Coordinates of C-alpha atoms and ligand atoms in Angstrom, one line a residue:
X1 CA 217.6 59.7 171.9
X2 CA 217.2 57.2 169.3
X3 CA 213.5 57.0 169.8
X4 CA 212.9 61.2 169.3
X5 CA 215.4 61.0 166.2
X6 CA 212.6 58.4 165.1
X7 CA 209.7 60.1 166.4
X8 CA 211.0 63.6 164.6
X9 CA 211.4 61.5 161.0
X10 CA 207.7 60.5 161.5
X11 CA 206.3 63.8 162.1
X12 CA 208.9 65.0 159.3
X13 CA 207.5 62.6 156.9
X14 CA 203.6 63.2 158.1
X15 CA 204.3 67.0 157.6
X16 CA 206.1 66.1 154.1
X17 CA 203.0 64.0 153.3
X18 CA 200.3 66.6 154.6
X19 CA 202.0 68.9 151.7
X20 CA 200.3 69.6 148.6
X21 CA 202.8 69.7 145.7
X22 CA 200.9 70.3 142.3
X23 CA 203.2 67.6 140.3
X24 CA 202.0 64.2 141.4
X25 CA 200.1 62.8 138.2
X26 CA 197.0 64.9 139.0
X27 CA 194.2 65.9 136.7
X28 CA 192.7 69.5 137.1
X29 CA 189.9 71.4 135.7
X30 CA 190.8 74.2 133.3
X31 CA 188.3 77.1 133.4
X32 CA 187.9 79.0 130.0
X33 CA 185.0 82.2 131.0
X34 CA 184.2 85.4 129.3
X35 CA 182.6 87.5 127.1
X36 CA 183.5 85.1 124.3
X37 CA 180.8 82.7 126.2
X38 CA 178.0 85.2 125.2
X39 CA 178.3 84.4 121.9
X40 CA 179.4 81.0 122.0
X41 CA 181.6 80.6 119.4
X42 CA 185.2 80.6 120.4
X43 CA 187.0 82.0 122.9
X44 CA 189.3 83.8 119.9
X45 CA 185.9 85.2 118.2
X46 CA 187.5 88.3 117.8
X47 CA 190.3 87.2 116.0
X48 CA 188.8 84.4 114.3
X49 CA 186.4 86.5 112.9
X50 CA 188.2 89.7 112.1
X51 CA 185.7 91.7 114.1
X52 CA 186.3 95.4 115.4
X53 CA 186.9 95.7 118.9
X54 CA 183.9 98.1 119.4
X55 CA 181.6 95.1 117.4
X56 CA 183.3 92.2 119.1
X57 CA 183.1 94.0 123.0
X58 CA 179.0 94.7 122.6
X59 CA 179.2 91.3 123.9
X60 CA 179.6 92.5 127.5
X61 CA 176.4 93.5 127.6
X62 CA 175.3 89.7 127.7
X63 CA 178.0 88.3 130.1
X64 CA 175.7 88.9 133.4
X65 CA 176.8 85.8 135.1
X66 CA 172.9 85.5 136.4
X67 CA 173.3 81.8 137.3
X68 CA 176.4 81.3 138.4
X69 CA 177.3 79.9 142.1
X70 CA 181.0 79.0 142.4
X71 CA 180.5 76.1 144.1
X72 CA 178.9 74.3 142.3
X73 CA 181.8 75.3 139.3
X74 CA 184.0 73.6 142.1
X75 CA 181.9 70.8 143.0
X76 CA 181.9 69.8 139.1
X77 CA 185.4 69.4 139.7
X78 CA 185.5 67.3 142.0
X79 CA 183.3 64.8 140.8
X80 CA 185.6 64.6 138.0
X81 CA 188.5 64.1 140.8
X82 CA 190.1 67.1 140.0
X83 CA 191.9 68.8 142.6
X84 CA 193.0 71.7 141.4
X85 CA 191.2 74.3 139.0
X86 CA 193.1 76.6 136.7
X87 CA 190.5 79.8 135.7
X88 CA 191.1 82.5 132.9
X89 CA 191.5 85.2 134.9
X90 CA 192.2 87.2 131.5
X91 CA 192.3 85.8 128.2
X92 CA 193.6 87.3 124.7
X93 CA 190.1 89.3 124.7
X94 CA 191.8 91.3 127.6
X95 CA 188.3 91.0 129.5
X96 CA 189.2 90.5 133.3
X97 CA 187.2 87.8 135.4
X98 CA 188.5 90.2 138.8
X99 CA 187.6 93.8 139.9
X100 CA 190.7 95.2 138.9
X101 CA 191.7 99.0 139.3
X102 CA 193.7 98.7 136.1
X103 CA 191.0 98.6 133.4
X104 CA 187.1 99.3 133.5
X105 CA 186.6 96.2 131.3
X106 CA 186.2 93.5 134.3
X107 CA 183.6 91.1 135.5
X108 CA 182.6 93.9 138.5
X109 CA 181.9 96.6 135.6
X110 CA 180.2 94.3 133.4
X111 CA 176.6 93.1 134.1
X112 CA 177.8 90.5 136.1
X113 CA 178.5 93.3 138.4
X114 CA 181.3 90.7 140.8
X115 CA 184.4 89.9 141.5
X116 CA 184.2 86.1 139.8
X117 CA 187.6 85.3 140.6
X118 CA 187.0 86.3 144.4
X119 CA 184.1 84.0 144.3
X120 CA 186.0 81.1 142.8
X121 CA 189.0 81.1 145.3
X122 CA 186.3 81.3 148.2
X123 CA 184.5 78.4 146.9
X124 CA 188.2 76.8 146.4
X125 CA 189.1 77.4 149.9
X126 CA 185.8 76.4 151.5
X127 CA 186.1 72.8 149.1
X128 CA 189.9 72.0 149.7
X129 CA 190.5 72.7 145.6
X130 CA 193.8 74.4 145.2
X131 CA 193.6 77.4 142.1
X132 CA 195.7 78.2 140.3
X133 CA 195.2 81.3 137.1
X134 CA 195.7 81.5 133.3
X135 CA 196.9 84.9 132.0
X136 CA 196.9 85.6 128.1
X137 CA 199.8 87.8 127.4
X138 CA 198.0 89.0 124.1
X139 CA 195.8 91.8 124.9
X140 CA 192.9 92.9 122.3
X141 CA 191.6 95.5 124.4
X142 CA 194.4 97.4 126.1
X143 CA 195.7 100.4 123.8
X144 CA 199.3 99.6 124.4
X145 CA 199.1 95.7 123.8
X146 CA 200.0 94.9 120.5
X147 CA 203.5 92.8 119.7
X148 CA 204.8 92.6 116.5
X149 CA 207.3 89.9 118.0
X150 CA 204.6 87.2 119.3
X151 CA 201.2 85.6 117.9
X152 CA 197.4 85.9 118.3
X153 CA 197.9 89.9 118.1
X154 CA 195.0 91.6 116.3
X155 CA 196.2 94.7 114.4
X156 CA 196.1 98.1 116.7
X157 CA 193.2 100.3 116.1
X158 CA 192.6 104.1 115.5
X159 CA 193.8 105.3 118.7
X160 CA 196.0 102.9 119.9
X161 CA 199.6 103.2 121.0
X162 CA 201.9 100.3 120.4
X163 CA 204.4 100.8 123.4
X164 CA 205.6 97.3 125.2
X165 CA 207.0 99.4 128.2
X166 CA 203.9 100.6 129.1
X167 CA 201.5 97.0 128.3
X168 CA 204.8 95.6 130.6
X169 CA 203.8 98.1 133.1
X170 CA 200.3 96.5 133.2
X171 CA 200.5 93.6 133.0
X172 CA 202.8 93.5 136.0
X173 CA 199.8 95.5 137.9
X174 CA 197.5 92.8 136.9
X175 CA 199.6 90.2 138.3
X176 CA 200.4 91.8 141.2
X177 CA 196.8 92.1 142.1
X178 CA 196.1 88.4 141.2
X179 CA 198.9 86.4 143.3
X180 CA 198.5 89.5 146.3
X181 CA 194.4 89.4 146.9
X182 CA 193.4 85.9 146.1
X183 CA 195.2 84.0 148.9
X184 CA 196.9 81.1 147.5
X185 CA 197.8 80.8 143.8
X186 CA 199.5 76.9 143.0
X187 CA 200.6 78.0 138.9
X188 CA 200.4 80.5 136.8
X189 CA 199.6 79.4 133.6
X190 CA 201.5 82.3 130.9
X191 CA 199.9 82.1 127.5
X192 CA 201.2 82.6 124.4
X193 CA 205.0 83.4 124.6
X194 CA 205.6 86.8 123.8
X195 CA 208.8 86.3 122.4
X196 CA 210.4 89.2 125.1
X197 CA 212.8 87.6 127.9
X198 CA 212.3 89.2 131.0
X199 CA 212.8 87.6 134.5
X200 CA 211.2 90.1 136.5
X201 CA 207.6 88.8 135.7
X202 CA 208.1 85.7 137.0
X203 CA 210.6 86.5 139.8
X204 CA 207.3 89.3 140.9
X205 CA 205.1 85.8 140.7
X206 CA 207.3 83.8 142.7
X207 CA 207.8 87.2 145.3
X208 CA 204.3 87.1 146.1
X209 CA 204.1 83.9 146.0
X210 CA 206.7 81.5 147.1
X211 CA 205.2 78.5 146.5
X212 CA 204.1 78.8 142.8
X213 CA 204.7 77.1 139.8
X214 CA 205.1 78.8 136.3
X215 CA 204.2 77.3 133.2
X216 CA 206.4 77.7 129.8
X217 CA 204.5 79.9 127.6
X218 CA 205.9 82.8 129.9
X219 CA 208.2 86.0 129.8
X220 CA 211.0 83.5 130.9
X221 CA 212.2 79.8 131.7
X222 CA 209.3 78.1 133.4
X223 CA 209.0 75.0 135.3
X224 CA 206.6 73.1 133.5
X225 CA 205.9 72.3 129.6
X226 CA 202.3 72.4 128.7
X227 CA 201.3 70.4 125.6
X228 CA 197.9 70.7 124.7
X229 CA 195.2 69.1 122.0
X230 CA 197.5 65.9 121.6
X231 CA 200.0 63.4 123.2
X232 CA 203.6 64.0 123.0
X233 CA 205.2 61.1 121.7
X234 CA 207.8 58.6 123.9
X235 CA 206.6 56.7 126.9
X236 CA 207.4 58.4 130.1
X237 CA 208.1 62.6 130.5
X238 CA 211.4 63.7 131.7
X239 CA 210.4 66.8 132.7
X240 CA 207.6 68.2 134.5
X241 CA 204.8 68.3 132.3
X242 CA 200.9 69.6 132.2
X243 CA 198.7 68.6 129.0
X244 CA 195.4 69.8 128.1
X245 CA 192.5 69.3 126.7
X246 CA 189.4 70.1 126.4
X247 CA 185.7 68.7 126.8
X248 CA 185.4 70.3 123.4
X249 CA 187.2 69.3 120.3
X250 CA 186.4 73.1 118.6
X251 CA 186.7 75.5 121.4
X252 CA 188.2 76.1 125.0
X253 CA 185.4 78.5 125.9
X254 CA 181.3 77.9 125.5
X255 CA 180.3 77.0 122.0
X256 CA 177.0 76.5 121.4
X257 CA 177.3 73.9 118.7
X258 CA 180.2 72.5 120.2
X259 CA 181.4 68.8 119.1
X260 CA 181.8 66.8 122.4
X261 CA 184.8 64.3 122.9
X262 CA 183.0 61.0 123.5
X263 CA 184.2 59.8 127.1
X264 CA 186.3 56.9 126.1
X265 CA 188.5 59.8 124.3
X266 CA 189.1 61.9 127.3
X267 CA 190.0 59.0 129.5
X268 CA 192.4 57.4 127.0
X269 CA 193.9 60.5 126.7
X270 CA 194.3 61.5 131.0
X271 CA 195.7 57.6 131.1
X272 CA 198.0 58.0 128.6
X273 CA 199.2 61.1 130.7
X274 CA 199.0 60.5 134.1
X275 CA 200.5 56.9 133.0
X276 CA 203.8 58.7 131.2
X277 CA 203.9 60.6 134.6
X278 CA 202.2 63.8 134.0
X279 CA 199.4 65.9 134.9
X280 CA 196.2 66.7 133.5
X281 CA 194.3 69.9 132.9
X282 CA 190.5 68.9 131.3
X283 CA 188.9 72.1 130.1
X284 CA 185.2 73.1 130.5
X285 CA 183.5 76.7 129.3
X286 CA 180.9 77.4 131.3
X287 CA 178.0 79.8 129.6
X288 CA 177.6 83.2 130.0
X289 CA 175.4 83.0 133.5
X290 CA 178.0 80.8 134.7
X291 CA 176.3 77.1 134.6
X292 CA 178.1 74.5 132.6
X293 CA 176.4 72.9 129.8
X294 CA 175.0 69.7 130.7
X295 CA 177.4 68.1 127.8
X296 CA 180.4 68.9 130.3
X297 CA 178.9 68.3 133.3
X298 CA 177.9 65.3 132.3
X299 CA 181.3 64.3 130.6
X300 CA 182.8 65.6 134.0
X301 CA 180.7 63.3 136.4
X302 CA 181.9 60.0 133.5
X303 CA 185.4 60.8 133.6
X304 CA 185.1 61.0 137.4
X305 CA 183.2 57.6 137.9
X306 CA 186.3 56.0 135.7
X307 CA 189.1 57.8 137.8
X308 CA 187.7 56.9 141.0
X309 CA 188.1 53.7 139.9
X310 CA 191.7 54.1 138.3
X311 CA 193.1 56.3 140.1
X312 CA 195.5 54.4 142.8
X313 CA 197.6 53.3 139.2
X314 CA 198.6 57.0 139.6
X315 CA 199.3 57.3 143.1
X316 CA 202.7 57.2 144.3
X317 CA 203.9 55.1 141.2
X318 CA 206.8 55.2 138.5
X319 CA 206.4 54.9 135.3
X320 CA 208.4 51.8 133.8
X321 CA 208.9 52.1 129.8
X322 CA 210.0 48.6 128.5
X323 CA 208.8 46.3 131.3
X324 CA 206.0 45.2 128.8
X325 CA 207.1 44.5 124.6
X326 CA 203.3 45.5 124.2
X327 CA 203.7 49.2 122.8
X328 CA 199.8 49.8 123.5
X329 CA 200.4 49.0 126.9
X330 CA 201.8 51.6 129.2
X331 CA 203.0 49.9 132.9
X332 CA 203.1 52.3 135.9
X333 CA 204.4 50.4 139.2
X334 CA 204.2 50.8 142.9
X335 CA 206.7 48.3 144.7
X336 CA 205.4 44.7 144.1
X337 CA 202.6 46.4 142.3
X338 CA 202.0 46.8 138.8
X339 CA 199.3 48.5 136.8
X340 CA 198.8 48.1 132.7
X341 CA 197.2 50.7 131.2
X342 CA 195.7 50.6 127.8
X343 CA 195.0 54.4 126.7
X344 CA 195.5 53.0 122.9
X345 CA 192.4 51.4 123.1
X346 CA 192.4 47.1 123.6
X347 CA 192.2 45.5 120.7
X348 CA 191.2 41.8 122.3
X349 CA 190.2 40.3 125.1
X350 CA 193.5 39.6 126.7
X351 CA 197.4 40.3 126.4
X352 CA 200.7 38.9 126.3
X353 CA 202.9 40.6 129.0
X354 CA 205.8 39.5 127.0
X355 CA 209.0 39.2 129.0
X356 CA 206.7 39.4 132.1
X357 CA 207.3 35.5 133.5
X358 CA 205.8 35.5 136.6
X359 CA 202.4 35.2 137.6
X360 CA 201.0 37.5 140.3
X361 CA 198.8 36.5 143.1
X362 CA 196.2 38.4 141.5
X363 CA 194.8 40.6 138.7
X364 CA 191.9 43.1 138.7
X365 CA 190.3 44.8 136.4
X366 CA 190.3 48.1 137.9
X367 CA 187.2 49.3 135.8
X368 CA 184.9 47.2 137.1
X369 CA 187.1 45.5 139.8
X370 CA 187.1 42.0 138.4
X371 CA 189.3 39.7 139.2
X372 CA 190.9 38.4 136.1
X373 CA 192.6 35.0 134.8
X374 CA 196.1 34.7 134.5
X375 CA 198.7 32.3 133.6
X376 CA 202.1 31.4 132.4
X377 CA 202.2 30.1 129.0
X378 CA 204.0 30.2 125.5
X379 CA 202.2 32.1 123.8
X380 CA 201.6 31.4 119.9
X381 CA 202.2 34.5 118.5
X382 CA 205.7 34.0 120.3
X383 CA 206.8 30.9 118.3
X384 CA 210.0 32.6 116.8
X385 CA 210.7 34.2 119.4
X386 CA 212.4 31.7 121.7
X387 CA 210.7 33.2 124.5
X388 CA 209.3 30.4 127.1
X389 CA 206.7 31.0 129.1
X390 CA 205.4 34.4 129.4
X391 CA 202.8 36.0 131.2
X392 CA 198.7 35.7 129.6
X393 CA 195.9 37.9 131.3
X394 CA 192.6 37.3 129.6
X395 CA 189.0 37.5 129.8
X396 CA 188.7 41.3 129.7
X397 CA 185.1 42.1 128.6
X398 CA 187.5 44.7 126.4
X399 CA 183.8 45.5 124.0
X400 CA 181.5 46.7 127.2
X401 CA 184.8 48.5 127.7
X402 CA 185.1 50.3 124.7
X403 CA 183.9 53.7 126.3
X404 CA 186.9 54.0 128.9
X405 CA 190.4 53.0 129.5
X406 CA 191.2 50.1 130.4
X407 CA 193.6 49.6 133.4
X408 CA 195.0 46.2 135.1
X409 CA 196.5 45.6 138.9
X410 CA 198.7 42.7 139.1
X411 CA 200.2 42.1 142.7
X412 CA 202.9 40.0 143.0
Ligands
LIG1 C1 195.9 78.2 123.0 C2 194.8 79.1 122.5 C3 193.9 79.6 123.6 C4 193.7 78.6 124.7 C5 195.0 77.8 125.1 C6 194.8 76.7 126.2 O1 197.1 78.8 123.3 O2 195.3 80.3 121.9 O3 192.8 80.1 123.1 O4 193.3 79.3 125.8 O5 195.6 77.3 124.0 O6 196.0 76.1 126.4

């Protein structure tokens, strides 16, 4: 009896294991496609530039997708390590990357001429990426849209009919096509709060899909905050938490002269968020026929040859605020196991680990998987402090590391 009790906790905890649960310090790739990439300017073009609907939509006529092959969107992903993708389906614009029934002005009635969306969540399934879909409640193109109550609203046009009950109505249709024809959806991603409480949108997400996760920029309470462009400030999140950021500091979507964060940037700042405990979305824009820029490809394949290398300081850890006086060190820990991270930036070539007073068995660089020095000593800098002997880790090459974070494995 004994031994099946023990054999069902095994499988139990196999099963448990074998589950993919989105919240477990992971970095994804954010997806910002459409129209706007014909241009290349910014996905808010439109608004940004004041332009009529009619002038800003010619832009359809460009977005033909020619190029594009959706897994290899999904294979840039993973060699960043991402492992789940979040996609526009529809962003303020109102352009929709699916063939919906709901509106002529989608990816299958454009030049592109397909289903984009249907393509991505194939390629998805077929490379073991979970998807998951941002939705812009702002709507530029549908008649009914406009809401005096929220942001990023571009003034109605001749024509149009201000009338929330009916943009309600569609959206709703929208969403019920996304999360019923697309197989599994992880998160909806709800942009720009529209500033109208209503729980029936995201009790319909989590009806057709029972699994999801809802961000808080929605209709209603959500279950995950979503800072983006910056780090929130304390040391470890107490809620469940998704940043973002993008490959480029100007736009979400293509830009053609965009200004590229340099790759020691975008690693400090996924360190600094996986380290405080939450995930990671990294944005890319691919062009209007669907390949990436090299730029983000590039910056995709960097930050993925550093978290291949970092990521087990992610893994299965806590995060453990205090442990460490250093406040440019950020300690993550994993039973006897205990990883420094360094998103700030080092500014030497070692640190004092200041109460730390006991040495491990070993140290490792995880960026180049080093072995590093250690030892127990008063430290100089310490002299008023009464301290004793503290723990010293030096001999990081911390200059031919100026380009990534910098993170540190000490097993005791
Ligand atoms: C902002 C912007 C939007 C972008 C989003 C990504 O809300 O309005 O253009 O898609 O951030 O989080």
């Amino acid at each position: 009896m004994k031994r099946l009790v023990l054999i069902g906790a095994l499988v139990a905890g196999l099963v448990a294991r074998a589950e993919w649960r989105m919240f477990e310090r992971r970095l994804g790739l954010f997806v910002h496609w459409g129209i706007y990439s014909v241009n290349g300017y910014h996905e808010q073009e439109r608004m940004r530039r004041q332009l009529s609907r009619a002038d800003y939509e010619t832009a359809v006529a460009g977005f033909d997708a020619a190029n594009f092959r959706a897994d290899d969107l999904v294979a840039a992903a993973r060699s960043a390590g991402a492992d789940y993708i979040v996609v526009t389906a529809k962003h303020h614009d109102g352009f929709c990357l699916w063939e919906t029934a709901t509106t002529d002005f989608n990816a299958a009635k454009s030049p592109a001429g397909r289903d984009l969306l249907k393509e991505i969540a194939a390629a998805c399934r077929r490379q073991g990426v979970k998807l998951g879909l941002y939705y812009s409640n702002p709507d530029w193109h549908q008649p009914n849209a406009y809401n005096d109550k929220s942001t990023h609203q571009v003034p109605p046009e001749a024509g149009d009919e201000p009338d929330s009950m009916r943009y309600l109505a569609y959206v709703k249709a929208q969403i019920k096509e996304l999360l019923s024809n697309y197989g599994e959806i992880v998160c909806l991603f709800w942009d720009i709060p529209p500033k109208i409480e209503d729980a029936s949108f995201n009790e319909l997400a989590r009806q057709l899909q029972p699994g999801i996760l809802i961000d808080d920029r929605g209709w209603s309470k959500g279950d995950y905050s979503t800072p983006e462009r910056g780090i929130p400030p304390g040391a470890a999140f107490t809620n469940l938490t998704e940043a973002c950021d993008s490959v480029g500091a100007q736009s979400w979507g293509y830009r053609s002269n965009e200004d590229y964060r340099t790759v020691g940037y975008l690693t400090r700042s996924i360190d600094r968020i996986l380290s405080m405990g939450g995930n990671y979305l990294l944005n890319v824009g691919p062009k209007a026929d669907g390949t990436l820029p090299e730029e983000s490809r590039l910056r995709l394949a960097k930050v993925g040859a550093w978290y291949a290398k970092t990521r087990e300081s992610y893994r299965g850890v806590e995060t453990v605020p205090g442990i460490v006086a250093d406040e440019n060190c950020f300690v993550t820990r994993r039973g006897e196991t205990i990883f420094l991270h360094y998103p700030k930036g080092l500014e030497a070539t070692g640190g004092n680990l200041r109460p730390l007073n006991r040495l491990p068995q070993t140290a490792t660089l995880l960026n180049t998987g080093v072995r590093l020095p250690c030892e127990l000593t008063d430290m100089p800098s310490d002299y008023k402090l009464n301290t004793g002997k503290v723990l010293h880790v030096f001999g990081i090459p911390a200059d031919d590391l100026a380009n990534e974070s910098v993170v540190i494995r000490l097993d005791f």
